[in-house]
Short mmCIF file of C-alpha atoms in Angstrom, two decimals:
data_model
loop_
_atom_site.label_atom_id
_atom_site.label_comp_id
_atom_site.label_asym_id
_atom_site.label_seq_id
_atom_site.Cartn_x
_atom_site.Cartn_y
_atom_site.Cartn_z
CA UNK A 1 -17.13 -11.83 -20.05
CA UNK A 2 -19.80 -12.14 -17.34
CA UNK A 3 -20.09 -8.98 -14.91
CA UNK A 4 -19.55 -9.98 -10.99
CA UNK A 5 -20.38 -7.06 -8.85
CA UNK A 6 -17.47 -6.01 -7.05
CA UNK A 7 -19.75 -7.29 -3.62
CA UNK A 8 -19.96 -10.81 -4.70
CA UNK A 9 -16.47 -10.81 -5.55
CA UNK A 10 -15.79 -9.47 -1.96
CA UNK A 11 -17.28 -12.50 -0.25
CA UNK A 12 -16.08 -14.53 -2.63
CA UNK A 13 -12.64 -13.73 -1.66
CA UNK A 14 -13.67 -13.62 1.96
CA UNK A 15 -14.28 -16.75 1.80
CA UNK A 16 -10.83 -18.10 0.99
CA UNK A 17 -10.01 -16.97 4.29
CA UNK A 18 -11.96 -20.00 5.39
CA UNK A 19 -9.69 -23.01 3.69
CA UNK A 20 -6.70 -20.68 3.22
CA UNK A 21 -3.15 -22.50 3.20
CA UNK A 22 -1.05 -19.39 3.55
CA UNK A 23 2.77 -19.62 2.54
CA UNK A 24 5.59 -16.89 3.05
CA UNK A 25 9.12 -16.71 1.86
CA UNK A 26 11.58 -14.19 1.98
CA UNK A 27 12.62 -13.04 -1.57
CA UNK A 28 15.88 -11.29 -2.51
CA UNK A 29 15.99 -8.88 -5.45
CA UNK A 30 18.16 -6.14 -6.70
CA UNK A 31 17.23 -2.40 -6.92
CA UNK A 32 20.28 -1.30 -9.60
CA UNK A 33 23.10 -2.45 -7.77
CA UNK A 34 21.32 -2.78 -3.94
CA UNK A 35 20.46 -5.85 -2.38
CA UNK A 36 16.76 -5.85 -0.69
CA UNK A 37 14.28 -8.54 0.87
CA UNK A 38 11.11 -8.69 -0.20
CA UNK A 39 8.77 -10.48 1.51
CA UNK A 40 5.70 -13.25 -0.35
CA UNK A 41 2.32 -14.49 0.61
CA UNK A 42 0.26 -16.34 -1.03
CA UNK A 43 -2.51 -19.19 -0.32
CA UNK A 44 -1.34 -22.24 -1.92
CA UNK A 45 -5.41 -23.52 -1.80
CA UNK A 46 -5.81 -21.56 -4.48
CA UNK A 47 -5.25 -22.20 -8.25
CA UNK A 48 -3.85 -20.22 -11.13
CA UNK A 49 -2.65 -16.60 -10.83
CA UNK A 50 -4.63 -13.96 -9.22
CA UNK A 51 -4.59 -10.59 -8.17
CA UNK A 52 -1.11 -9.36 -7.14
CA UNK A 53 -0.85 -6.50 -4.25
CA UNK A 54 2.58 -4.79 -3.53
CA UNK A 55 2.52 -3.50 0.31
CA UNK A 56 5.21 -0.28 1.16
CA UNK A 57 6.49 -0.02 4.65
CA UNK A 58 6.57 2.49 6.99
CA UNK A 59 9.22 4.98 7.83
CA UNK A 60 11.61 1.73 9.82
CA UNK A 61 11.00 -0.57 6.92
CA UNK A 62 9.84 -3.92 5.95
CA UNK A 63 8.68 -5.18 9.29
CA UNK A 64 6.45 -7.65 11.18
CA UNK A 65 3.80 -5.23 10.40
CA UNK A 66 3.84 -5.20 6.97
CA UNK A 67 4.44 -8.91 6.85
CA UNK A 68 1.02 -9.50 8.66
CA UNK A 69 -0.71 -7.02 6.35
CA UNK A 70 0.61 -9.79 3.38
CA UNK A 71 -0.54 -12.41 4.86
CA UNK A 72 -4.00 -11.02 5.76
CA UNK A 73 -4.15 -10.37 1.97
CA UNK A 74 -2.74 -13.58 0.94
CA UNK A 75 -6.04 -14.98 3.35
CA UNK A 76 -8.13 -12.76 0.99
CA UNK A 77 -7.17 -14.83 -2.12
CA UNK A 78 -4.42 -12.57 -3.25
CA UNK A 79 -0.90 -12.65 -4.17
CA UNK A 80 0.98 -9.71 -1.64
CA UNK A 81 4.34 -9.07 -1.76
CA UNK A 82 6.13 -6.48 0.74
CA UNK A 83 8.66 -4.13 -0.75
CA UNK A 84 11.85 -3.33 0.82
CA UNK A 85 12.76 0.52 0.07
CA UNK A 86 15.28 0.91 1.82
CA UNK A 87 17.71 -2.21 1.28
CA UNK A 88 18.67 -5.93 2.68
CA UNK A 89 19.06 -5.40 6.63
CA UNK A 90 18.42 -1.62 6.52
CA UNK A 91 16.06 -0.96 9.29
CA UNK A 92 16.10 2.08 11.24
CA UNK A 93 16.31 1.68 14.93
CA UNK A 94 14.75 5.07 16.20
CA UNK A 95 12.77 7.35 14.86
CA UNK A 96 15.36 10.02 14.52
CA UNK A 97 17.21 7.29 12.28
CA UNK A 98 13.62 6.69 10.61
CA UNK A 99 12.96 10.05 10.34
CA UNK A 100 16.19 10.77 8.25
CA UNK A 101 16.27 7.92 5.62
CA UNK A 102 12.18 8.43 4.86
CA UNK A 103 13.85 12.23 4.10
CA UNK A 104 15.91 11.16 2.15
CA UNK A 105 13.79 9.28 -0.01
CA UNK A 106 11.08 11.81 -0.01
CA UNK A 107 13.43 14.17 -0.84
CA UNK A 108 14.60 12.18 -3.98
CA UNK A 109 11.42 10.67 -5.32
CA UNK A 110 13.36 9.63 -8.33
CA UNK A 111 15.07 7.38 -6.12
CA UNK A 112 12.00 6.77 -4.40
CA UNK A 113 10.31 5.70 -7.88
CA UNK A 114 12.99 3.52 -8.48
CA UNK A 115 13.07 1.29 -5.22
CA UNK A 116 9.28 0.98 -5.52
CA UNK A 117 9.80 0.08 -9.12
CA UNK A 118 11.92 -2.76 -8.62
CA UNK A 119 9.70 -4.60 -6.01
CA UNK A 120 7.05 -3.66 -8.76
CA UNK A 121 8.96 -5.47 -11.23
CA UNK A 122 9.21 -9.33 -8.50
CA UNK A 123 5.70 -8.57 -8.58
CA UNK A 124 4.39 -8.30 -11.96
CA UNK A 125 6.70 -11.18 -13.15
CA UNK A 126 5.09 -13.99 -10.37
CA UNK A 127 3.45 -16.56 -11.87
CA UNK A 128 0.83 -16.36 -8.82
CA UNK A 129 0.43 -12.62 -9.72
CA UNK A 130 -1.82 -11.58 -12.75
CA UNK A 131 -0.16 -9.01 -14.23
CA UNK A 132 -3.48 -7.78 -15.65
CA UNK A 133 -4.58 -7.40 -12.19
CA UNK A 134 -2.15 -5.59 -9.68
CA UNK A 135 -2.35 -3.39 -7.19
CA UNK A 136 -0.34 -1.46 -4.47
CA UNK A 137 -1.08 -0.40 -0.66
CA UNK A 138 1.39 1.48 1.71
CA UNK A 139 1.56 2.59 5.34
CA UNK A 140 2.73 6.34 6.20
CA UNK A 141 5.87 6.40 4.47
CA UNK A 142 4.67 3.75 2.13
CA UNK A 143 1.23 5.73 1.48
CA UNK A 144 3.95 8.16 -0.33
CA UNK A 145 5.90 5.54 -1.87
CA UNK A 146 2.78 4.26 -3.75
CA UNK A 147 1.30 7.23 -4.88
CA UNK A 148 5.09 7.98 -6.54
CA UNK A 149 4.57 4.58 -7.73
CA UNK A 150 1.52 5.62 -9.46
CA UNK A 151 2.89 9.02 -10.54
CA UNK A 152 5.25 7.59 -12.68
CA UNK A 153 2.80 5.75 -14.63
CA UNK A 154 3.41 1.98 -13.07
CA UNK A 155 0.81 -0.35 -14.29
CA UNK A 156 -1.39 -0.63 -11.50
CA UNK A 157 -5.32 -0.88 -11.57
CA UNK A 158 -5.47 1.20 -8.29
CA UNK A 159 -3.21 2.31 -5.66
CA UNK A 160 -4.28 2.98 -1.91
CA UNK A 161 -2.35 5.09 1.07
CA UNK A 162 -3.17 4.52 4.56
CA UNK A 163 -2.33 7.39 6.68
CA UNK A 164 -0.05 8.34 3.99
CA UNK A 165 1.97 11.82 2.91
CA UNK A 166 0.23 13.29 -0.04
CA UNK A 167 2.31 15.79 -1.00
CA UNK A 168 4.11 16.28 -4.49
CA UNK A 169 7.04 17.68 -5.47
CA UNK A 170 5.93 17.75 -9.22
CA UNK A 171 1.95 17.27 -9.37
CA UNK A 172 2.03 17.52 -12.99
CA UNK A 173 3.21 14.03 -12.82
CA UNK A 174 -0.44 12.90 -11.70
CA UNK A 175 -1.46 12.96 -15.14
CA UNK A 176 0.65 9.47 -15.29
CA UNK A 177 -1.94 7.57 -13.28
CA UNK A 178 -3.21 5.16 -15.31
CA UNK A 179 -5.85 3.27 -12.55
CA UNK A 180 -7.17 3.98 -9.55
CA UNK A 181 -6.80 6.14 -6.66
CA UNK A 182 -7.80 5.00 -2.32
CA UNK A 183 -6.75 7.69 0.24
CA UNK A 184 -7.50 7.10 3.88
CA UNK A 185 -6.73 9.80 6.21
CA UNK A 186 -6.87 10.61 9.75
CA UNK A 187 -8.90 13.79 9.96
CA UNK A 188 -6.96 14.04 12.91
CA UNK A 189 -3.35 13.60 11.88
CA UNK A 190 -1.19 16.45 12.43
CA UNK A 191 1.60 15.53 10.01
CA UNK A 192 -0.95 15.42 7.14
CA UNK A 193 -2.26 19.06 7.27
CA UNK A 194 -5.62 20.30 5.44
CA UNK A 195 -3.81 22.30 2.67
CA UNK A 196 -1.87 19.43 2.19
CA UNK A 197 -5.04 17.10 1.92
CA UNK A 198 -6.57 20.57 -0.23
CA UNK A 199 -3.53 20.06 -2.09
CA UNK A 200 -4.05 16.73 -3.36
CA UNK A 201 -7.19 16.94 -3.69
CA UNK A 202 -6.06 19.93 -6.35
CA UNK A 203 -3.55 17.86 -7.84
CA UNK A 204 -6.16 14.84 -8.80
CA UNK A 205 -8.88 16.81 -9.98
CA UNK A 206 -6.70 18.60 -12.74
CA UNK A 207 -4.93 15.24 -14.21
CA UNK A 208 -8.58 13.97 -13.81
CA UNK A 209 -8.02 10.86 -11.60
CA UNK A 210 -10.65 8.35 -10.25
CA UNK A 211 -9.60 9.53 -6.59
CA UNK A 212 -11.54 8.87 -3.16
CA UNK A 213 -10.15 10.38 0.10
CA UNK A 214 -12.20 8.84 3.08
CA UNK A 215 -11.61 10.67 6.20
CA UNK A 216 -11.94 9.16 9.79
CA UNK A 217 -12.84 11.38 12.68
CA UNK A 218 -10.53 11.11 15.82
CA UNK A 219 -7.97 9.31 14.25
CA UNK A 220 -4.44 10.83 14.09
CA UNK A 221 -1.12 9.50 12.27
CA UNK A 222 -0.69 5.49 12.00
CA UNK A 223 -3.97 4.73 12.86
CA UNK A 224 -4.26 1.04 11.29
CA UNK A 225 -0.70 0.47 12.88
CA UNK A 226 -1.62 -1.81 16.21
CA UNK A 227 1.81 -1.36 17.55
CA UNK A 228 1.00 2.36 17.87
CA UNK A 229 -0.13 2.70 20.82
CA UNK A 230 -3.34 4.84 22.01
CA UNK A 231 -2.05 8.13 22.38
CA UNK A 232 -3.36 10.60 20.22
CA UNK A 233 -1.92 13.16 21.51
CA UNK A 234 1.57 11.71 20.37
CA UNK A 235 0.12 12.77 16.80
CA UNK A 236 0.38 9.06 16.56
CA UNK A 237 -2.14 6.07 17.48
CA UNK A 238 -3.79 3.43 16.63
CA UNK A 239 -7.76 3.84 16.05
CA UNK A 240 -9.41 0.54 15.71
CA UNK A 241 -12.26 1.66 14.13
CA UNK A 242 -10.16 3.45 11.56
CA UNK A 243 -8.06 0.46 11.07
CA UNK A 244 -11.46 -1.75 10.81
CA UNK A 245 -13.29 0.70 8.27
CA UNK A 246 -10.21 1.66 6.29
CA UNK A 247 -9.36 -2.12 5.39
CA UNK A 248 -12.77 -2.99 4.83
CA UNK A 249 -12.81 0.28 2.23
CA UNK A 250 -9.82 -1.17 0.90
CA UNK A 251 -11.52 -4.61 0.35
CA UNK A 252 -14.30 -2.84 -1.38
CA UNK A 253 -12.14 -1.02 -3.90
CA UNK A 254 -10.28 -4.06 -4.64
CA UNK A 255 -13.45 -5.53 -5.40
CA UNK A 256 -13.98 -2.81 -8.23
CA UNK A 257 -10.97 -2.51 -10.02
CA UNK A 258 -9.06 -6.20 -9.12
CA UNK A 259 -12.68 -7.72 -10.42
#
């Protein structure tokens, strides 16, 4: 098989953006025995199956956010489809709500495994979706849920947290990555402390992963998230530059291991 260098196949897929014919749907699935709503994009202008991207929420759950991430994707050429953790019309109102059911899930990452697992599983078995080609993105809570993804040795070419947690509860358990590993991280963002960042950083190097970690000055927590606000001081924000740099890092690793 010819070689394409992963920047041709970026403007290559760029270009799609151009003609693209995007199409959503809302796609129920079970998690054992919990209902959940997915949601699919994918540009009907293009033929055949190609790569597949699962997308993890953020701590309130599948949202309008994480719906335009999909379809952003689904302009770059590629089959997205957003997870639902947390269950069919589960979405936490406040972040004191938010705050508890992300616990609870972080604090089970069994469970945690399982959900992401599941909306792993619509996924892979799309015939849009080449199941030789997947990978998986998340947002804060979601930068978590993919990395557990990849911990317990899902199939997945590469995996990539934005503003995500890092932290493990069992780091042995990154010996089970079997592609690929994108963090981007506010250097700013007080929830995602240095020795947590050191941490990881640890945790990689010993079960000898193909990691990155791109760090972006000024920017705090949620900094791709444009319904953040500005605020850094709320430990919060959004940081267009961040946002800009961090997807267009993202395009470039797809580029390299979705080639």
């Amino acid at each position: 098989m010819k070689h394409v260098p992963a920047t041709c196949l970026a403007l290559a897929l760029s270009a799609f953006s151009l003609h693209a014919e995007v199409v959503t749907e809302a796609v129920a699935y079970k998690a054992g025995d919990t209902v959940c709503e997915g949601f699919l994009a994918y540009d009907k202008a293009v033929t055949g199956a190609r790569p597949g991207v699962l997308i993890a929420h953020q701590w309130k759950g599948l949202g309008d956010y994480e719906k335009k991430r999909a379809v952003m994707l689904a302009e770059l050429g590629y089959t997205a489809f957003a997870v639902d953790v947390y269950g069919q019309g589960v979405r936490p109102a406040n972040p004191q709500d938010a705050g508890a059911l992300a616990g609870r899930y972080k604090g089970d990452r069994a469970l945690l495994r399982s959900r992401m697992n599941a909306g792993f599983e619509v996924l892979k078995k799309n015939p849009l979706a080449d199941p030789k080609r997947l990978s998986a993105i998340g947002y804060c809570f979601g930068g978590t849920a993919v990395l557990e993804l990849a911990r317990g040795g899902a199939e997945l070419n590469g995996v990539v947290s934005f503003h995500g947690g890092l932290s493990s509860p069992t780091p042995a358990d990154a010996k089970n990555i079997r592609g690929k590993v994108l963090v981007l991280h506010g250097a700013d963002d007080p929830f995602v402390k240095p020795d947590e960042v050191a941490a990881f950083g640890d945790e990689m190097r010993a079960a000898k992963v193909d990691w990155q970690l791109f760090s972006y000055g000024g920017a705090v927590h949620a900094f791709s998230d444009f319904g953040a606000g500005n605020d850094n001081g709320k430990g919060a924000a959004y940081n267009e530059a961040a946002d800009r740099r961090s997807w267009a890092a993202m395009k470039v690793f797809f580029g390299e291991v979705l080639k």
